[in-house]
PDB file of C-alpha atoms and ligand atoms in Angstrom:
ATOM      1  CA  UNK A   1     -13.809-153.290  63.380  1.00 65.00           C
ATOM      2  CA  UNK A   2     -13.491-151.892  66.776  1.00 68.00           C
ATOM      3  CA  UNK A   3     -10.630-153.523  68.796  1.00 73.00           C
ATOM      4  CA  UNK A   4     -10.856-154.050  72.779  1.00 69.00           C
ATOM      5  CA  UNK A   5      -7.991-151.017  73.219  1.00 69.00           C
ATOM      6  CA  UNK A   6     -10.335-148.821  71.081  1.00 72.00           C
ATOM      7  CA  UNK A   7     -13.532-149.682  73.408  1.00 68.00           C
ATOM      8  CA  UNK A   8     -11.318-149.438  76.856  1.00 72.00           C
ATOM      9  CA  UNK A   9     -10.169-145.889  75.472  1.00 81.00           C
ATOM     10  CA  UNK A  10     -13.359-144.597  74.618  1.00 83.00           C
ATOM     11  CA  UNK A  11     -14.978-146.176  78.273  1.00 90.00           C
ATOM     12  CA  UNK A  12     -12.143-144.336  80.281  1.00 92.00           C
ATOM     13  CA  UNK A  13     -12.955-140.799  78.084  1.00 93.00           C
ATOM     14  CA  UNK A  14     -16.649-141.862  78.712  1.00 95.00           C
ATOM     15  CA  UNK A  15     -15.676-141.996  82.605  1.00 96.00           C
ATOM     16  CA  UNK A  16     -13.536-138.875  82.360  1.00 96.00           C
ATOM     17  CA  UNK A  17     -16.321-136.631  80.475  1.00 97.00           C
ATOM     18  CA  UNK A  18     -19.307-137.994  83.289  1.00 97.00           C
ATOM     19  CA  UNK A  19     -16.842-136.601  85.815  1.00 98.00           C
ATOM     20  CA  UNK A  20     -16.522-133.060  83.877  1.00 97.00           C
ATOM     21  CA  UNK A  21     -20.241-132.901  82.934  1.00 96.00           C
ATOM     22  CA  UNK A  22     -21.910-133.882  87.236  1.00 97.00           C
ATOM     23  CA  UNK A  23     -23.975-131.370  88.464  1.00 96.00           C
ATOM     24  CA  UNK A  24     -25.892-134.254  90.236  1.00 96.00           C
ATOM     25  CA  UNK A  25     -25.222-132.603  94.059  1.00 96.00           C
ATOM     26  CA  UNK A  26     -25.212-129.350  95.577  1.00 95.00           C
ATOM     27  CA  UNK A  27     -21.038-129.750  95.551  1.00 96.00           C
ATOM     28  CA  UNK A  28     -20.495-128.486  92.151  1.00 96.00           C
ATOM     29  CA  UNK A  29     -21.444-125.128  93.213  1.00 95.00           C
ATOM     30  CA  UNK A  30     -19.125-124.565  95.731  1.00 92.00           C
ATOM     31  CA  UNK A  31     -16.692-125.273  92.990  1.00 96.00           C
ATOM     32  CA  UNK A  32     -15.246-123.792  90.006  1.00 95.00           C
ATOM     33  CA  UNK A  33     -15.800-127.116  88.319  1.00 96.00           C
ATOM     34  CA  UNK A  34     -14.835-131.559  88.501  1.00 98.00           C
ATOM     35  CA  UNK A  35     -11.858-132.425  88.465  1.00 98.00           C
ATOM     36  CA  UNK A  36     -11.428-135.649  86.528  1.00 97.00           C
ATOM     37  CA  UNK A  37      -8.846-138.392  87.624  1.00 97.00           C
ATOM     38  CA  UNK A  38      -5.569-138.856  85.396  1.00 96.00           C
ATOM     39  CA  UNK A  39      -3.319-141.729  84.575  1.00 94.00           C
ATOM     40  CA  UNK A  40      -4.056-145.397  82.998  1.00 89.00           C
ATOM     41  CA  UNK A  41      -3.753-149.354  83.736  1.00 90.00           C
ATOM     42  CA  UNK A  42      -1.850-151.668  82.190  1.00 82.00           C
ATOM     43  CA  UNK A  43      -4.348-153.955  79.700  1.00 77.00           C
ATOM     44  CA  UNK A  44      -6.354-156.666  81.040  1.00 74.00           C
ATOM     45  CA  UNK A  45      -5.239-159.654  81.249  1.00 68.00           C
ATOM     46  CA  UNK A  46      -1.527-158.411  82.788  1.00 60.00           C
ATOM     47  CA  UNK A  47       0.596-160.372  81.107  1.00 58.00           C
ATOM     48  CA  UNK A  48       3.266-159.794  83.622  1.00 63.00           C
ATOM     49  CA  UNK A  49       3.572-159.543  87.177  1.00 70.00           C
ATOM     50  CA  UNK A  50       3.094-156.085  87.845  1.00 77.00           C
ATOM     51  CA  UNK A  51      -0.095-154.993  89.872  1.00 87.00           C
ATOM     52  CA  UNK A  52      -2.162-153.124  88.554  1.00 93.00           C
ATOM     53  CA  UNK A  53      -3.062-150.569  90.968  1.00 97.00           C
ATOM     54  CA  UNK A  54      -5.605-147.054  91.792  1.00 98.00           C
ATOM     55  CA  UNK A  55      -4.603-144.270  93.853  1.00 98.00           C
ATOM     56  CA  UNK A  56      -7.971-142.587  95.550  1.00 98.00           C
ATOM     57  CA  UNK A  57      -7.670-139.658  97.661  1.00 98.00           C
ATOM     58  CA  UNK A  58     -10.054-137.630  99.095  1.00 97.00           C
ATOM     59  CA  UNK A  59     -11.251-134.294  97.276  1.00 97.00           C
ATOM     60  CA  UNK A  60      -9.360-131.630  95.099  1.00 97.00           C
ATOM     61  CA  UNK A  61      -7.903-129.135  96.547  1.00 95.00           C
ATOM     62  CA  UNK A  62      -7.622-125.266  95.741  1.00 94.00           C
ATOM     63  CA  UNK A  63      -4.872-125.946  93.002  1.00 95.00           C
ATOM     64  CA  UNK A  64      -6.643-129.271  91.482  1.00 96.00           C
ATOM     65  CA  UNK A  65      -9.669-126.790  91.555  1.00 96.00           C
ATOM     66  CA  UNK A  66      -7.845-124.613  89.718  1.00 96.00           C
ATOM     67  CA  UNK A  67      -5.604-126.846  87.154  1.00 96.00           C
ATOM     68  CA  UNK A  68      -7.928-129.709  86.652  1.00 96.00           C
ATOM     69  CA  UNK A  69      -5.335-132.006  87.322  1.00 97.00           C
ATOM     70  CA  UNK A  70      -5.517-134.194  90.446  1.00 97.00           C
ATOM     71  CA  UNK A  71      -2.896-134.229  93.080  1.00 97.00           C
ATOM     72  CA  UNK A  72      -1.190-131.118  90.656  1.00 96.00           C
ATOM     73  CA  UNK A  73      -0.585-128.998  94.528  1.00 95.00           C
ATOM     74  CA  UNK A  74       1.940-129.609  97.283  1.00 95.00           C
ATOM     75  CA  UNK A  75       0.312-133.069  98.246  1.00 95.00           C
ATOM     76  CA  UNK A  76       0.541-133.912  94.772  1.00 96.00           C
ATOM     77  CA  UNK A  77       4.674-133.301  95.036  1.00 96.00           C
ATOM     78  CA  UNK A  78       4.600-134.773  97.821  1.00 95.00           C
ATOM     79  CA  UNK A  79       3.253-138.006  96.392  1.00 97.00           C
ATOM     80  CA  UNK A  80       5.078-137.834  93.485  1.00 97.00           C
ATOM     81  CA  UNK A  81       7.977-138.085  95.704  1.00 96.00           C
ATOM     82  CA  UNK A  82       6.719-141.302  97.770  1.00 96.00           C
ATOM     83  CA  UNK A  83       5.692-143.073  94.319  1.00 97.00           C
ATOM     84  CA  UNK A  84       9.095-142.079  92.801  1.00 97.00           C
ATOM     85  CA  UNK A  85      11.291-143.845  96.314  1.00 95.00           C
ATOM     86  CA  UNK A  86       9.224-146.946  95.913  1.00 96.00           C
ATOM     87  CA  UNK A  87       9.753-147.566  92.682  1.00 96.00           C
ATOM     88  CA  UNK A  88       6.087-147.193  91.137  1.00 96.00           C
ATOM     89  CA  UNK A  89       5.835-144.654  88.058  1.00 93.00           C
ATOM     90  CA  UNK A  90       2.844-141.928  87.784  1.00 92.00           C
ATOM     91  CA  UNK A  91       1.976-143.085  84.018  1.00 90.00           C
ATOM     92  CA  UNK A  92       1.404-146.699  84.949  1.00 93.00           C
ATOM     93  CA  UNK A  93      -0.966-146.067  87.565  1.00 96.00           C
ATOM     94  CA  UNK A  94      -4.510-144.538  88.052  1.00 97.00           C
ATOM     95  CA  UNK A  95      -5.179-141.251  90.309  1.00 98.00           C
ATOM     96  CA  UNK A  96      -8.324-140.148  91.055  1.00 98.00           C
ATOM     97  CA  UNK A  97     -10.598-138.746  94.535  1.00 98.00           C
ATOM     98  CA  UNK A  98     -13.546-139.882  96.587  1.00 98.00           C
ATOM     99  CA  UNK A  99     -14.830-136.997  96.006  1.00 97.00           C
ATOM    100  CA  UNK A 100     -14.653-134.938  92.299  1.00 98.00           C
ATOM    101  CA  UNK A 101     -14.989-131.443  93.069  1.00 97.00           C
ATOM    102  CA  UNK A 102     -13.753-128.890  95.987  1.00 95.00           C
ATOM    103  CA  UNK A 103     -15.657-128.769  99.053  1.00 93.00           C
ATOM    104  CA  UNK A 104     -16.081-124.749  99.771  1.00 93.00           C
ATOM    105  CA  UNK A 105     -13.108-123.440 101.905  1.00 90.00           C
ATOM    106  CA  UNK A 106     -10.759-127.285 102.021  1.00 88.00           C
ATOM    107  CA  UNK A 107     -13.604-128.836 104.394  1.00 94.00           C
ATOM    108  CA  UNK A 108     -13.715-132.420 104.504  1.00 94.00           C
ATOM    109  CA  UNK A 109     -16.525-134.371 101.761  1.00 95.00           C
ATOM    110  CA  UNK A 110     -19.284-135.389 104.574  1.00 95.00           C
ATOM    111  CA  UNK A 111     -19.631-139.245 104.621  1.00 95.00           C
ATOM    112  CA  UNK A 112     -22.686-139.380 102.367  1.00 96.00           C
ATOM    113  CA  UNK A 113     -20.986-136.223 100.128  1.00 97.00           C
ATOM    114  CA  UNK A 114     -18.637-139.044  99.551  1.00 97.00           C
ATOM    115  CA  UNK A 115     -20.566-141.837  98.902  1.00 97.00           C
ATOM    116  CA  UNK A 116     -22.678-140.178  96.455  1.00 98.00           C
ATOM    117  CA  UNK A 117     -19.973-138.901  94.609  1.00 98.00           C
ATOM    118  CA  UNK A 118     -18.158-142.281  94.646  1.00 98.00           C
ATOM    119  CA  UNK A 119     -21.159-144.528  93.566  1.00 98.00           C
ATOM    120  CA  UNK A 120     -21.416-142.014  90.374  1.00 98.00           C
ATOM    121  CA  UNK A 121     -17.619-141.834  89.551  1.00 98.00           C
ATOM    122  CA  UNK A 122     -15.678-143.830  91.710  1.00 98.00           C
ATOM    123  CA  UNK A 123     -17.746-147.172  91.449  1.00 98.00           C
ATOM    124  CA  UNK A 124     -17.594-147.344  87.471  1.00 97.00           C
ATOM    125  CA  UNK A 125     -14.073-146.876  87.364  1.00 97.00           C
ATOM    126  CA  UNK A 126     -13.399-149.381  89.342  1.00 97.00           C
ATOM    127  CA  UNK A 127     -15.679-151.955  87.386  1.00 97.00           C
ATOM    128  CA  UNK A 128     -14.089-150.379  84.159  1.00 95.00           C
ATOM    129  CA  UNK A 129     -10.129-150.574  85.066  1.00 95.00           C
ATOM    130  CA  UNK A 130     -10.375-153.878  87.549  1.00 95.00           C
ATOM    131  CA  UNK A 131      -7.467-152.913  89.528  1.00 95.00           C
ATOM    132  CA  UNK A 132      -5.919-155.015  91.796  1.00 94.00           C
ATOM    133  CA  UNK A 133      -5.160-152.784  94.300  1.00 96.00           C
ATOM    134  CA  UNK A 134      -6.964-149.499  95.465  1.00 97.00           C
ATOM    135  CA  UNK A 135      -4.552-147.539  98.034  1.00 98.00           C
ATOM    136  CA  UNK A 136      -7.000-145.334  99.387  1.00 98.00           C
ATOM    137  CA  UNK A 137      -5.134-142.192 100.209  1.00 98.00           C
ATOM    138  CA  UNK A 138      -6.611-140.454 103.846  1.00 97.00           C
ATOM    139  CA  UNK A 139      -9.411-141.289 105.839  1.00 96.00           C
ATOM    140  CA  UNK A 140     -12.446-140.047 103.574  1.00 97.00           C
ATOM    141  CA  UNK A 141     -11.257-142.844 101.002  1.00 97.00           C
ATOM    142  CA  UNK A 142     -10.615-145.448 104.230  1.00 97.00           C
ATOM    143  CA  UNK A 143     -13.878-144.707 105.522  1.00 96.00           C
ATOM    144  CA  UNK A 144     -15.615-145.006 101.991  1.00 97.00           C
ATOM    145  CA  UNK A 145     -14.572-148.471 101.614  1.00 97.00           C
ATOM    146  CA  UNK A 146     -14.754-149.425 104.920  1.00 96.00           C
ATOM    147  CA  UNK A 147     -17.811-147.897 106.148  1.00 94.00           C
ATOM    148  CA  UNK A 148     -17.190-149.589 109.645  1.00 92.00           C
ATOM    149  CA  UNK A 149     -14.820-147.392 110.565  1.00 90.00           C
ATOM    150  CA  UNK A 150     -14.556-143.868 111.697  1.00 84.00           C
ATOM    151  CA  UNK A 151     -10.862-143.205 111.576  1.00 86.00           C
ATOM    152  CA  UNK A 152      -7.788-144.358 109.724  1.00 92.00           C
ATOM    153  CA  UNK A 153      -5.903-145.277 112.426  1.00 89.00           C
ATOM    154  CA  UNK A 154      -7.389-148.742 112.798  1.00 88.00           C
ATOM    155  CA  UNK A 155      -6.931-149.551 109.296  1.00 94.00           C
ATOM    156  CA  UNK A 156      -3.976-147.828 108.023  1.00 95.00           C
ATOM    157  CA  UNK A 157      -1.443-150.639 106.062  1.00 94.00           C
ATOM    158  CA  UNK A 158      -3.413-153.563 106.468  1.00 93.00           C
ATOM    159  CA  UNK A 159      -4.902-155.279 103.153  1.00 93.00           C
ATOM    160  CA  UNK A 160      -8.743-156.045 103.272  1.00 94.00           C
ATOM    161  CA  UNK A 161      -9.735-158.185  99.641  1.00 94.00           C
ATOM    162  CA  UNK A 162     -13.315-156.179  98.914  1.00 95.00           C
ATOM    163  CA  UNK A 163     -15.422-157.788  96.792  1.00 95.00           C
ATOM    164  CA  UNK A 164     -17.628-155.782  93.867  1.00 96.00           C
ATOM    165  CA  UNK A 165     -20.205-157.925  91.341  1.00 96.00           C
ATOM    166  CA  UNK A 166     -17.270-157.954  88.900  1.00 95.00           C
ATOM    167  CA  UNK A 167     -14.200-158.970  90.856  1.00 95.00           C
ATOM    168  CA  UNK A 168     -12.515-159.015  94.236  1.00 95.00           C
ATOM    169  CA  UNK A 169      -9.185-156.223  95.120  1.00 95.00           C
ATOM    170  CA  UNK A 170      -7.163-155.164  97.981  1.00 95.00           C
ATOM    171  CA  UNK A 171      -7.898-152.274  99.613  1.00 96.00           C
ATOM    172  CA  UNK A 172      -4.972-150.529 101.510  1.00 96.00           C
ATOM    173  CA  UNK A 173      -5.000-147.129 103.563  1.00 97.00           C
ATOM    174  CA  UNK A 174      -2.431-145.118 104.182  1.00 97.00           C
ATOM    175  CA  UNK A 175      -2.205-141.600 105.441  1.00 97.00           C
ATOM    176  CA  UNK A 176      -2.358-138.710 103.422  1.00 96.00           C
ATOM    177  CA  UNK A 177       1.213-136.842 102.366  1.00 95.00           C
ATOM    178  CA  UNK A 178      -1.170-133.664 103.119  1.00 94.00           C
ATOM    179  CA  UNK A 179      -0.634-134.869 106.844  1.00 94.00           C
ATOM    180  CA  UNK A 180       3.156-134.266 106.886  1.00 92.00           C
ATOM    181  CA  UNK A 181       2.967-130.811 105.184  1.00 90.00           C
ATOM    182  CA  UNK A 182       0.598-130.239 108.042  1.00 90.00           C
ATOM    183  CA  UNK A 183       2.204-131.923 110.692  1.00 92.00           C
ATOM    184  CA  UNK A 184       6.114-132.612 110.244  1.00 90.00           C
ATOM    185  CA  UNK A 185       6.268-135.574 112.644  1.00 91.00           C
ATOM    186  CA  UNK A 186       4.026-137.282 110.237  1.00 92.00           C
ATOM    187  CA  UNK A 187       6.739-137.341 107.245  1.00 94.00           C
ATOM    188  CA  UNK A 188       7.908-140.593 108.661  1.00 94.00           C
ATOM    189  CA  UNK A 189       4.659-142.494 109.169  1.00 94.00           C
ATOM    190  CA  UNK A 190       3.743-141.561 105.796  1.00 95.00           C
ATOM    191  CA  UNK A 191       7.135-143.017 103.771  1.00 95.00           C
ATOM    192  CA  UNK A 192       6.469-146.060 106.175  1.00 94.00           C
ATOM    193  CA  UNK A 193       2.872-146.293 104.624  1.00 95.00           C
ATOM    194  CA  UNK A 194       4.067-146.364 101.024  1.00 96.00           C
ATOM    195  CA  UNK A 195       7.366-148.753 101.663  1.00 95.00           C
ATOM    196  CA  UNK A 196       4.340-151.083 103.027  1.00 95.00           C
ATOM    197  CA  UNK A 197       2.809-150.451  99.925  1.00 96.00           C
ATOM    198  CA  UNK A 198       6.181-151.574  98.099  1.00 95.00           C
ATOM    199  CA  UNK A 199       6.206-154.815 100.567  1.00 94.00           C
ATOM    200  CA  UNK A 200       2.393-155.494  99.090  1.00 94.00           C
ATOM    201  CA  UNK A 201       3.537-154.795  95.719  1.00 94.00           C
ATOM    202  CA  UNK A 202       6.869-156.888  95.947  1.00 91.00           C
ATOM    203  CA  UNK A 203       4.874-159.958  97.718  1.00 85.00           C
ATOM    204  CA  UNK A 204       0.860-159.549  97.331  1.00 75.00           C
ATOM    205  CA  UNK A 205       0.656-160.926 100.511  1.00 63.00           C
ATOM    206  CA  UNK A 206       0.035-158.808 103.584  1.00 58.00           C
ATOM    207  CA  UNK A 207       2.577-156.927 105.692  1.00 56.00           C
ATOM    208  CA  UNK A 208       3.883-158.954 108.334  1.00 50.00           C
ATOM    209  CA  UNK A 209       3.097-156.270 110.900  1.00 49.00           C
ATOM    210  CA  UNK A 210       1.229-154.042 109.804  1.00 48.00           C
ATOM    211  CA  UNK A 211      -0.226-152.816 112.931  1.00 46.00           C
ATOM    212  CA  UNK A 212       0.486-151.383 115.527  1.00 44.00           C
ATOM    213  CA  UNK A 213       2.688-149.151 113.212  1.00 46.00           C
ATOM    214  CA  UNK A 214       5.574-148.268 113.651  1.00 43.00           C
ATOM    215  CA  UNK A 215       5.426-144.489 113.430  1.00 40.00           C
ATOM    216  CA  UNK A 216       3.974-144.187 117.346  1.00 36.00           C
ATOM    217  CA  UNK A 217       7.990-144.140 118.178  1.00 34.00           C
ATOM    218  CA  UNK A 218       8.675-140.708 115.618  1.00 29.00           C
TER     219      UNK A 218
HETATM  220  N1  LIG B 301      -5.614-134.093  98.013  1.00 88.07           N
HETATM  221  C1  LIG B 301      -6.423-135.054  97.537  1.00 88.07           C
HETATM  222  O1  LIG B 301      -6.860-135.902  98.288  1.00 88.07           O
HETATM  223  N2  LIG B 301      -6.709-135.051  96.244  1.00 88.07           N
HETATM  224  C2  LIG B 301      -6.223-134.172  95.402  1.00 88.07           C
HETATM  225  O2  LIG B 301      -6.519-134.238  94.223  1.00 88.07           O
HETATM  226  C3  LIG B 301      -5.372-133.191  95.926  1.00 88.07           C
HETATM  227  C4  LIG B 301      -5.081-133.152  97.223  1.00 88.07           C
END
């Protein structure tokens, strides 16, 4: 007989090999080819605690296009780094993109790039792993779950509870760690993003202030 952990394994390959296989938009050929996300969820029902939470950022870059393996460039260190000072460990969590493969020369996903990509890939693996939280990692994730706005700014470390037709989760932005390898005054607003996470993790409730941030001061 099959058991549930055998039909959750084969869904998430099932998830993994749509990614790999697309050639449903014009993206793909600016490519060398999907990347598909990486890491797992604790079983349903959580018998502890812990949240069970999805990292989505925006598109792969030059090195995921290369490797295959999501965040596997200098953002990818870089968050490794935040995940590892708050305590949350890469194996336990999910990691995947708005968008699945590499927009020609690093250009941002357009909005409806984004969307179409997400409502193949992203939507299903949400309805598949049921996460509690999705920390949506730069603005191209923000503004894919919340269409209303146009930059992160507005949004950045404040909970919204989203609701799909198979559950409600909390949504929470933060800004990319691309931005501080870009910009070196941004290292600090970007640690304060994920100790907010940490706070969200620690109480599920929302940050006491989480806006106007902090990180205007740096
Ligand atoms: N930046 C992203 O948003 N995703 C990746 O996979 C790599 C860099």
């Amino acid at each position: 007989m099959t058991t549930v952990i055998e039909l959750r394994t084969a869904g998430a390959e099932k998830l993994r090999q749509d990614i790999l296989d697309c050639t449903a938009c014009a993206l793909r050929k600016e490519c060398r080819g999907p990347v598909p996300w990486r890491g797992d969820l604790p079983p349903l029902p959580s018998s502890t605690n812990r949240k069970r939470v999805l990292f989505v950022g925006e598109a792969p870059g030059r090195n995921e296009d290369l490797t295959k393996r999501v965040f596997s460039g200098e953002a990818g260190i870089l968050l490794a780094d935040c995940l590892e000072h708050i305590d949350v460990d890469q194996s336990e969590v999910l990691i995947g993109n708005t968008t699945n493969c590499r927009p020609r020369d690093n250009r941002d996903p357009t909005p409806e790039e984004a969307a179409f990509c997400a409502n193949l890939h992203l939507e299903p693996h949400l309805e598949h792993f049921r996460p509690d939280i999705v920390v949506g990692i730069g603005a191209i994730a923000a503004r894919y779950f919340l269409p209303w706005t146009r930059t992160l700014d507005r949004v950045e470390r404040v909970p919204y509870v989203l609701d799909r037709p198979w559950g409600s989760f909390i949504f929470f932005a933060l800004l990319h760690p691309a931005a501080a390898l870009h910009e070196q005054r941004q290292t600090n607003r970007v640690w304060q993003g994920f100790q907010a996470l940490r706070r969200l993790l620690d109480n599920g409730i929302p940050d006491p202030t989480p806006w106007p941030p902090d990180y205007r001061e740096v």
